[in-house]
Phi, psi and omega in degrees: 000133183277169186299323181296321178294322178296317179299319181292324176299315179297319179296319180296322178294319179295327181297334178297340181275352183275129180243158180303135178091359183288150170256121193242142166270131184251114186287180182238146178122176187295322180286318178297328178298320176300319180298316180298319180295316179292323177298319178301321177298317179293322179297317179294337178271000174119355179294133179257108176218169172220143187236155171244114181282150182262004178198166176292328176297313179294324176303314180296319178298315182296318179296319178297325183271359177081021178274121179297142185236155174216192178227167177283358169277334183269329178233154187258352185203148175248142178286321188204137169245136175240123186212164176268189178203156175270329173211147178225129178256173185298339175273004183063030164279152187233156154252126177229165176117004178300331177269356176089008185254021190301324182295306180294324178300319182286323176300314181292317180299318182291338180269006185252146176291326179219151173229126173252127176259134183241138185195161166282158191287356174289344181278350181279124182227155177289322181221134178294154171130342178295319175284135181303134181279118177280135175234115182276128189229158170282134179299325180298133176068030187300323180300315179295320180295318179297321178295322178293323177296317178300319178296320179296318177301312182299320181293338181255008175076025177234161176199161179169169180290141175242143178215139174291129183293139176251148174279175182298333181277002177092347177277166178300133176290131179244128181287170177302333179272001179086016182257174176253167177233130171257124178261129183246124179271094188259340178080294179221133176243099186288329181229079184297327180294319179294318180294321178301317180294318181295319180291322182295339182277355183273124185303322182280353178272121178281314179195168179225166187274009175275116178255107188249122174070017182262339188269131176275318180205157178240135176250113185245126180254129179218185181299335180266007179112201184264135174238130178249125180246122179265144178289130177285128179278141176298153178301135180087357180284000000 
């Protein structure tokens, strides 16, 4: 079975969680695109939902598939967000942002009662960090911001090469929000929550690709079928 079929299987399993009348966050990326397409089929068959897209690409996909859309200015809460990930660890922390939509993805995830992450099982890792960590930054003062990021890395016991992301045409990649992305090759992130906090404290950092404590469950598709991993709640939660 090829990777695209696995992604579609994961998307189909997540679609089973969607109920009539739900307000949905619609993720970005190749796996999330499958979810939007399958959701569109259900909508054309009579399912009543409304979605908030996490990128202009997803907006276009949803409109093409006939999924009604709204914004977080029009509604105050989402029932469920379904999105992909670049890496998922056993605590269901994520690295996201390979497609450049991490800021909107995190805003939508944080506004949702639940988040399901869908992926093929190659995205499951013991420790985050093999995938380059995206850090969305303001172009102004980039040198100062990069030095602050390096200090944050050092304080959290990680280090690695950083590079401003380039688009396919060779120019600097610009996010939907007009920002740039610095990708950091860190290898292993032993304490992602600590690093997330350190990066969030830097004035020039708009957002980062560490998604901590946002995911309710992960749907992983592999050669042996579908595996669903639920986030373990802390005692007393």
